[in-house]
Amino acid sequence: MDPSATDRPMIPNPPAKDGQLSFLWLPPHRVQGFSVAGEQTVVHVPELEVAFDVGFCPRVLVPCPSIALSHAHMDHIGGLPYWFSQRYFQKLPPGKVHCHHAIAQPLLNMMKGWVDLERQQTPHEVIGMEDGQEVLLKPNIWLRAIEVRHTVPALGFVVIERRNKLKPEFVDLPADALREAKARGESITRQIDIPLVAYTGDTEMGPYLLRDEFRQAQTVVTECTFFDPEHRGRAATGMHLHVEDIRELLQAWSARDVVVVHLSRRTMLSYARKRLDEVGGEGRAHILMDHRATRARYERQVNEDREATEARDGSDGAEEPSTT
Ligand SMILES: [Zn+2]
Ligand SMILES: [Zn+2]
């Protein structure tokens, strides 16, 4: 017998695939990212040019100009200096991080630490926010901070579209009448805020999650770290949401889609799904990291779109093929 055959080490398995981003198409927004409690959370909405948290920095995040940072636990902030640095490396304008005002200075101190380590300056912008404060993300699109309660200073966020609409009494008037009213100094428009996407960050249940911005947001991205009925105490200690809180929130929020993030690695997806359905999330609550479900959902959307296109082209194009 060849001794080398038994001496040869067993071939090990390759390391587990890590950090694969998940993707949800919630028209008109994409919600993409990765989120496991205590490990990493990053939730990117490309159409709004913002990402909520930056537990690590996947390549798709580098062009994103703003981060709304919920709090400074490592699983939410780990990729921040790298993101600043990659933007600099790719000759993009300095990244902006929007954060709780209480951690703005510590963040600046951290970036100062990197200067000593790397012997170079990495451009960065740190914007501390108070409860209710807003910053402009892109034309007509505002980021509003909402103070929440966690074991450290923490913010939730709502992205709001701000439109100016004619006041009802002016809607049916001809253009010259409007011009005259304006000339008289009357304000003919009113401001309308449309909450698009809300993000809870890590938080315990509280009245701030029932504010109008959260109630009216079209999509809410919410943490839910505990699902077991016996884990309410643990949720309270860590100041996290429990699936029983989600029951109440699902009733309060009018969102068409609720994206559930920050599940613990110990929670079986099938169990989380069952519990979410029990608290009223069926058809509406999506678990970001349920890759199988999100992929199946996307394939369904692609097929529906193809069928709709075929049906349209079938009726329009059948008689006279388009020449353009
Ligand atoms: Zn966390
Ligand atoms: Zn946390």
CSV table of C-alpha atoms and ligand atoms in Angstrom, one decimal:
chain,number,residue,atom,x,y,z
A,1,MET,CA,0.0,0.0,0.0
A,2,ASP,CA,1.2,3.5,-0.9
A,3,PRO,CA,1.8,5.3,2.4
A,4,SER,CA,1.4,8.6,0.8
A,5,ALA,CA,-2.2,7.8,0.1
A,6,THR,CA,-3.0,7.8,3.8
A,7,ASP,CA,-0.6,10.7,4.7
A,8,ARG,CA,-2.3,13.0,2.2
A,9,PRO,CA,-4.4,15.5,4.1
A,10,MET,CA,-8.1,15.5,3.5
A,11,ILE,CA,-9.2,18.2,1.0
A,12,PRO,CA,-10.9,20.9,3.1
A,13,ASN,CA,-14.1,22.6,2.1
A,14,PRO,CA,-13.8,26.1,0.7
A,15,PRO,CA,-14.9,28.9,3.1
A,16,ALA,CA,-18.6,29.7,3.3
A,17,LYS,CA,-19.7,32.2,0.7
A,18,ASP,CA,-20.0,35.5,2.6
A,19,GLY,CA,-21.7,38.8,2.3
A,20,GLN,CA,-23.9,38.1,-0.8
A,21,LEU,CA,-26.1,41.1,-1.3
A,22,SER,CA,-29.9,40.6,-1.5
A,23,PHE,CA,-32.1,42.6,-3.8
A,24,LEU,CA,-35.8,43.7,-3.7
A,25,TRP,CA,-37.5,45.6,-6.5
A,26,LEU,CA,-40.2,47.6,-4.7
A,27,PRO,CA,-41.2,49.9,-7.6
A,28,PRO,CA,-40.0,52.6,-8.0
A,29,HIS,CA,-37.1,51.8,-5.6
A,30,ARG,CA,-34.5,49.1,-5.3
A,31,VAL,CA,-33.7,48.0,-1.8
A,32,GLN,CA,-30.4,46.1,-1.8
A,33,GLY,CA,-27.9,45.1,0.8
A,34,PHE,CA,-27.0,42.7,3.5
A,35,SER,CA,-28.1,42.5,7.1
A,36,VAL,CA,-27.3,40.1,9.9
A,37,ALA,CA,-27.6,41.3,13.5
A,38,GLY,CA,-24.3,41.8,15.2
A,39,GLU,CA,-22.4,41.1,12.0
A,40,GLN,CA,-23.1,43.6,9.2
A,41,THR,CA,-26.0,45.8,8.0
A,42,VAL,CA,-26.0,47.9,4.9
A,43,VAL,CA,-29.2,48.8,3.1
A,44,HIS,CA,-28.8,50.7,-0.2
A,45,VAL,CA,-31.6,52.5,-2.1
A,46,PRO,CA,-29.9,53.6,-5.4
A,47,GLU,CA,-32.8,55.7,-6.7
A,48,LEU,CA,-32.6,57.9,-3.6
A,49,GLU,CA,-28.8,58.1,-3.6
A,50,VAL,CA,-28.5,57.0,0.0
A,51,ALA,CA,-27.6,53.9,2.0
A,52,PHE,CA,-28.7,53.2,5.5
A,53,ASP,CA,-25.7,52.1,7.5
A,54,VAL,CA,-22.5,50.7,6.2
A,55,GLY,CA,-21.5,47.6,8.2
A,56,PHE,CA,-19.2,46.9,5.3
A,57,CYS,CA,-18.7,48.5,1.9
A,58,PRO,CA,-19.8,46.4,-1.0
A,59,ARG,CA,-18.6,47.6,-4.5
A,60,VAL,CA,-22.1,48.9,-5.4
A,61,LEU,CA,-22.0,51.3,-2.5
A,62,VAL,CA,-18.9,53.3,-3.6
A,63,PRO,CA,-20.9,55.5,-6.1
A,64,CYS,CA,-23.6,56.2,-3.5
A,65,PRO,CA,-22.8,59.7,-2.2
A,66,SER,CA,-24.5,59.6,1.2
A,67,ILE,CA,-24.8,57.3,4.2
A,68,ALA,CA,-27.5,57.7,6.8
A,69,LEU,CA,-25.9,56.1,9.8
A,70,SER,CA,-28.3,54.9,12.4
A,71,HIS,CA,-25.8,54.4,15.2
A,72,ALA,CA,-22.2,53.5,15.7
A,73,HIS,CA,-22.3,49.8,16.7
A,74,MET,CA,-19.6,48.1,14.6
A,75,ASP,CA,-22.1,46.0,12.6
A,76,HIS,CA,-23.5,49.2,11.2
A,77,ILE,CA,-20.4,51.4,10.8
A,78,GLY,CA,-17.5,49.0,10.0
A,79,GLY,CA,-17.3,49.9,6.3
A,80,LEU,CA,-17.4,53.7,6.8
A,81,PRO,CA,-13.7,54.7,6.6
A,82,TYR,CA,-13.3,52.2,3.7
A,83,TRP,CA,-16.2,53.8,1.9
A,84,PHE,CA,-14.7,57.3,2.3
A,85,SER,CA,-11.4,56.0,1.1
A,86,GLN,CA,-12.8,54.1,-1.9
A,87,ARG,CA,-14.6,57.2,-3.1
A,88,TYR,CA,-11.4,59.2,-2.8
A,89,PHE,CA,-9.5,56.4,-4.7
A,90,GLN,CA,-12.1,56.5,-7.5
A,91,LYS,CA,-11.9,60.3,-7.7
A,92,LEU,CA,-15.5,60.8,-6.5
A,93,PRO,CA,-16.6,63.8,-4.4
A,94,PRO,CA,-16.1,63.2,-0.6
A,95,GLY,CA,-18.7,60.9,0.9
A,96,LYS,CA,-21.3,62.5,3.3
A,97,VAL,CA,-22.3,60.6,6.4
A,98,HIS,CA,-25.4,61.8,8.3
A,99,CYS,CA,-25.5,60.7,11.9
A,100,HIS,CA,-26.7,61.4,15.4
A,101,HIS,CA,-25.2,64.8,16.5
A,102,ALA,CA,-23.7,63.1,19.6
A,103,ILE,CA,-21.4,60.9,17.5
A,104,ALA,CA,-20.3,63.5,14.9
A,105,GLN,CA,-17.2,64.4,16.9
A,106,PRO,CA,-16.2,60.8,17.7
A,107,LEU,CA,-16.5,60.0,14.0
A,108,LEU,CA,-14.3,63.0,13.1
A,109,ASN,CA,-11.8,61.7,15.7
A,110,MET,CA,-11.9,58.3,14.1
A,111,MET,CA,-11.1,59.7,10.7
A,112,LYS,CA,-8.2,61.7,12.3
A,113,GLY,CA,-6.9,58.4,13.5
A,114,TRP,CA,-6.8,57.1,10.0
A,115,VAL,CA,-4.6,60.0,8.9
A,116,ASP,CA,-1.9,58.8,11.4
A,117,LEU,CA,-2.3,55.2,10.2
A,118,GLU,CA,-2.3,55.8,6.4
A,119,ARG,CA,-0.2,59.0,6.4
A,120,GLN,CA,-2.7,60.6,4.1
A,121,GLN,CA,-5.9,62.6,4.3
A,122,THR,CA,-9.1,60.9,3.2
A,123,PRO,CA,-11.8,63.5,2.4
A,124,HIS,CA,-15.0,63.0,4.4
A,125,GLU,CA,-18.0,65.0,5.5
A,126,VAL,CA,-19.7,64.3,8.8
A,127,ILE,CA,-23.1,65.9,9.3
A,128,GLY,CA,-24.6,65.6,12.8
A,129,MET,CA,-28.4,65.6,12.9
A,130,GLU,CA,-30.9,66.4,15.6
A,131,ASP,CA,-34.4,64.9,15.9
A,132,GLY,CA,-36.6,66.2,13.1
A,133,GLN,CA,-33.7,67.9,11.2
A,134,GLU,CA,-33.6,67.5,7.4
A,135,VAL,CA,-30.9,67.5,4.7
A,136,LEU,CA,-31.3,67.6,1.0
A,137,LEU,CA,-30.2,64.3,-0.7
A,138,LYS,CA,-31.0,65.3,-4.3
A,139,PRO,CA,-33.4,67.8,-5.8
A,140,ASN,CA,-36.8,67.6,-3.9
A,141,ILE,CA,-35.6,64.6,-1.9
A,142,TRP,CA,-34.9,65.1,1.8
A,143,LEU,CA,-33.6,63.0,4.5
A,144,ARG,CA,-35.3,63.5,7.9
A,145,ALA,CA,-33.7,62.2,11.1
A,146,ILE,CA,-35.9,60.7,13.8
A,147,GLU,CA,-34.5,60.0,17.2
A,148,VAL,CA,-35.0,56.4,18.3
A,149,ARG,CA,-34.0,54.5,21.5
A,150,HIS,CA,-31.2,52.0,21.4
A,151,THR,CA,-28.3,51.2,23.8
A,152,VAL,CA,-26.3,54.1,22.2
A,153,PRO,CA,-27.4,57.4,20.5
A,154,ALA,CA,-29.5,56.3,17.5
A,155,LEU,CA,-31.5,57.7,14.7
A,156,GLY,CA,-34.1,56.3,12.3
A,157,PHE,CA,-34.6,58.1,9.0
A,158,VAL,CA,-37.3,58.9,6.5
A,159,VAL,CA,-36.6,59.9,3.0
A,160,ILE,CA,-39.2,62.5,1.9
A,161,GLU,CA,-40.2,63.8,-1.5
A,162,ARG,CA,-41.2,67.5,-1.2
A,163,ARG,CA,-43.5,68.8,-3.9
A,164,ASN,CA,-45.2,72.2,-4.4
A,165,LYS,CA,-48.8,71.9,-5.4
A,166,LEU,CA,-51.4,74.5,-6.3
A,167,LYS,CA,-53.7,75.3,-3.4
A,168,PRO,CA,-57.2,73.8,-4.0
A,169,GLU,CA,-58.7,77.3,-4.6
A,170,PHE,CA,-56.3,77.9,-7.4
A,171,VAL,CA,-56.5,74.6,-9.2
A,172,ASP,CA,-59.2,75.5,-11.7
A,173,LEU,CA,-58.0,79.1,-12.4
A,174,PRO,CA,-56.5,80.1,-15.8
A,175,ALA,CA,-52.8,80.9,-16.0
A,176,ASP,CA,-53.2,84.7,-16.0
A,177,ALA,CA,-55.3,84.6,-12.8
A,178,LEU,CA,-52.5,82.7,-11.2
A,179,ARG,CA,-50.0,85.2,-12.4
A,180,GLU,CA,-52.1,88.0,-11.0
A,181,ALA,CA,-52.5,86.3,-7.7
A,182,LYS,CA,-48.7,85.8,-7.5
A,183,ALA,CA,-48.2,89.5,-8.5
A,184,ARG,CA,-50.5,90.4,-5.5
A,185,GLY,CA,-48.1,88.5,-3.3
A,186,GLU,CA,-50.4,85.6,-2.6
A,187,SER,CA,-48.9,82.3,-2.1
A,188,ILE,CA,-50.6,80.0,-4.6
A,189,THR,CA,-48.9,76.7,-3.7
A,190,ARG,CA,-48.6,74.5,-0.7
A,191,GLN,CA,-45.9,72.2,0.2
A,192,ILE,CA,-46.6,68.5,0.2
A,193,ASP,CA,-44.4,65.9,1.8
A,194,ILE,CA,-44.5,62.4,0.6
A,195,PRO,CA,-42.6,59.9,2.8
A,196,LEU,CA,-41.0,57.4,0.5
A,197,VAL,CA,-38.7,55.1,2.4
A,198,ALA,CA,-38.3,54.9,6.2
A,199,TYR,CA,-35.6,53.1,8.1
A,200,THR,CA,-35.9,52.3,11.8
A,201,GLY,CA,-32.2,51.5,12.5
A,202,ASP,CA,-31.7,49.4,15.7
A,203,THR,CA,-34.3,50.5,18.2
A,204,GLU,CA,-36.8,49.4,20.8
A,205,MET,CA,-40.5,50.0,20.3
A,206,GLY,CA,-41.5,53.6,20.9
A,207,PRO,CA,-43.9,56.3,19.8
A,208,TYR,CA,-41.3,57.7,17.4
A,209,LEU,CA,-42.0,54.6,15.2
A,210,LEU,CA,-45.7,55.7,15.0
A,211,ARG,CA,-45.0,59.2,13.8
A,212,ASP,CA,-46.7,60.2,10.6
A,213,GLU,CA,-43.6,59.9,8.6
A,214,PHE,CA,-43.4,56.2,9.5
A,215,ARG,CA,-47.1,55.7,9.2
A,216,GLN,CA,-47.2,57.1,5.7
A,217,ALA,CA,-43.9,55.9,4.2
A,218,GLN,CA,-44.4,53.8,1.0
A,219,THR,CA,-41.7,51.4,2.2
A,220,VAL,CA,-40.5,50.8,5.7
A,221,VAL,CA,-37.2,49.0,6.4
A,222,THR,CA,-37.4,47.7,9.9
A,223,GLU,CA,-35.1,45.8,12.2
A,224,CYS,CA,-36.5,42.7,13.9
A,225,THR,CA,-33.9,40.9,15.9
A,226,PHE,CA,-36.0,38.5,18.0
A,227,PHE,CA,-38.8,36.2,16.9
A,228,ASP,CA,-39.2,33.6,19.7
A,229,PRO,CA,-42.1,34.4,22.1
A,230,GLU,CA,-39.7,33.7,25.0
A,231,HIS,CA,-37.1,36.3,23.8
A,232,ARG,CA,-39.0,39.4,24.7
A,233,GLY,CA,-36.7,40.0,27.6
A,234,ARG,CA,-33.7,39.7,25.4
A,235,ALA,CA,-35.2,42.2,23.0
A,236,ALA,CA,-35.8,44.6,25.9
A,237,THR,CA,-32.2,44.2,27.2
A,238,GLY,CA,-30.6,44.8,23.8
A,239,MET,CA,-33.2,47.6,23.0
A,240,HIS,CA,-34.3,45.8,19.8
A,241,LEU,CA,-37.6,45.1,18.2
A,242,HIS,CA,-39.4,41.8,18.8
A,243,VAL,CA,-41.7,40.3,16.2
A,244,GLU,CA,-44.7,41.1,18.5
A,245,ASP,CA,-43.8,44.8,18.1
A,246,ILE,CA,-43.9,44.3,14.4
A,247,ARG,CA,-47.5,43.2,14.8
A,248,GLU,CA,-48.4,46.6,16.1
A,249,LEU,CA,-46.2,48.4,13.6
A,250,LEU,CA,-47.7,46.6,10.6
A,251,GLN,CA,-51.1,47.8,11.7
A,252,ALA,CA,-49.9,51.4,12.1
A,253,TRP,CA,-47.8,51.6,8.9
A,254,SER,CA,-49.6,52.0,5.6
A,255,ALA,CA,-46.5,50.9,3.7
A,256,ARG,CA,-47.2,48.6,0.8
A,257,ASP,CA,-43.9,46.9,1.5
A,258,VAL,CA,-42.1,46.3,4.8
A,259,VAL,CA,-38.5,45.0,4.6
A,260,VAL,CA,-37.4,43.2,7.6
A,261,VAL,CA,-33.6,43.3,8.4
A,262,HIS,CA,-31.2,42.6,11.3
A,263,LEU,CA,-32.3,39.0,11.9
A,264,SER,CA,-29.9,37.0,14.0
A,265,ARG,CA,-27.9,34.3,12.3
A,266,ARG,CA,-29.5,31.9,14.9
A,267,THR,CA,-33.0,32.6,13.6
A,268,MET,CA,-34.2,30.0,11.0
A,269,LEU,CA,-35.6,31.8,8.0
A,270,SER,CA,-38.6,29.5,7.9
A,271,TYR,CA,-39.4,30.2,11.5
A,272,ALA,CA,-39.0,34.0,11.0
A,273,ARG,CA,-41.3,33.8,8.0
A,274,LYS,CA,-43.9,31.8,9.9
A,275,ARG,CA,-43.8,34.3,12.8
A,276,LEU,CA,-44.1,37.3,10.4
A,277,ASP,CA,-47.1,35.8,8.8
A,278,GLU,CA,-48.6,35.2,12.2
A,279,VAL,CA,-48.3,38.9,13.1
A,280,GLY,CA,-49.9,40.0,9.8
A,281,GLY,CA,-46.9,40.3,7.5
A,282,GLU,CA,-48.1,37.9,4.9
A,283,GLY,CA,-47.7,39.2,1.3
A,284,ARG,CA,-46.3,42.5,2.7
A,285,ALA,CA,-43.3,41.8,4.9
A,286,HIS,CA,-40.2,40.8,3.0
A,287,ILE,CA,-37.1,39.3,4.8
A,288,LEU,CA,-34.2,41.0,3.1
A,289,MET,CA,-31.8,38.1,3.6
A,290,ASP,CA,-34.2,35.4,2.4
A,291,HIS,CA,-32.3,35.0,-0.8
A,292,ARG,CA,-34.5,32.2,-2.1
A,293,ALA,CA,-37.7,34.2,-1.6
A,294,THR,CA,-36.3,37.5,-2.9
A,295,ARG,CA,-34.9,35.7,-6.0
A,296,ALA,CA,-38.2,34.0,-6.7
A,297,ARG,CA,-40.1,37.3,-6.2
A,298,TYR,CA,-37.7,39.0,-8.7
A,299,GLU,CA,-38.2,36.2,-11.3
A,300,ARG,CA,-41.9,36.6,-10.9
A,301,GLN,CA,-41.6,40.3,-11.5
A,302,VAL,CA,-39.4,39.8,-14.6
A,303,ASN,CA,-41.9,37.3,-16.0
A,304,GLU,CA,-44.9,39.5,-15.3
A,305,ASP,CA,-43.1,42.3,-17.0
A,306,ARG,CA,-42.3,40.2,-20.1
A,307,GLU,CA,-45.9,39.0,-20.3
A,308,ALA,CA,-47.2,42.6,-20.1
A,309,THR,CA,-44.8,43.7,-22.8
A,310,GLU,CA,-45.8,40.8,-25.0
A,311,ALA,CA,-49.5,41.5,-24.5
A,312,ARG,CA,-48.9,45.1,-25.4
A,313,ASP,CA,-46.8,44.5,-28.4
A,314,GLY,CA,-49.1,41.7,-29.5
A,315,SER,CA,-52.1,44.1,-29.7
A,316,ASP,CA,-50.2,47.2,-30.9
A,317,GLY,CA,-47.6,45.8,-33.2
A,318,ALA,CA,-49.6,42.9,-34.8
A,319,GLU,CA,-51.1,44.9,-37.7
A,320,GLU,CA,-48.3,47.3,-38.5
A,321,PRO,CA,-44.8,46.4,-37.5
A,322,SER,CA,-43.0,49.5,-36.2
A,323,THR,CA,-40.4,50.9,-38.5
A,324,THR,CA,-38.5,52.9,-35.9
B,1,ZN,ZN,-27.1,46.1,15.0
B,2,ZN,ZN,-27.0,48.3,17.6
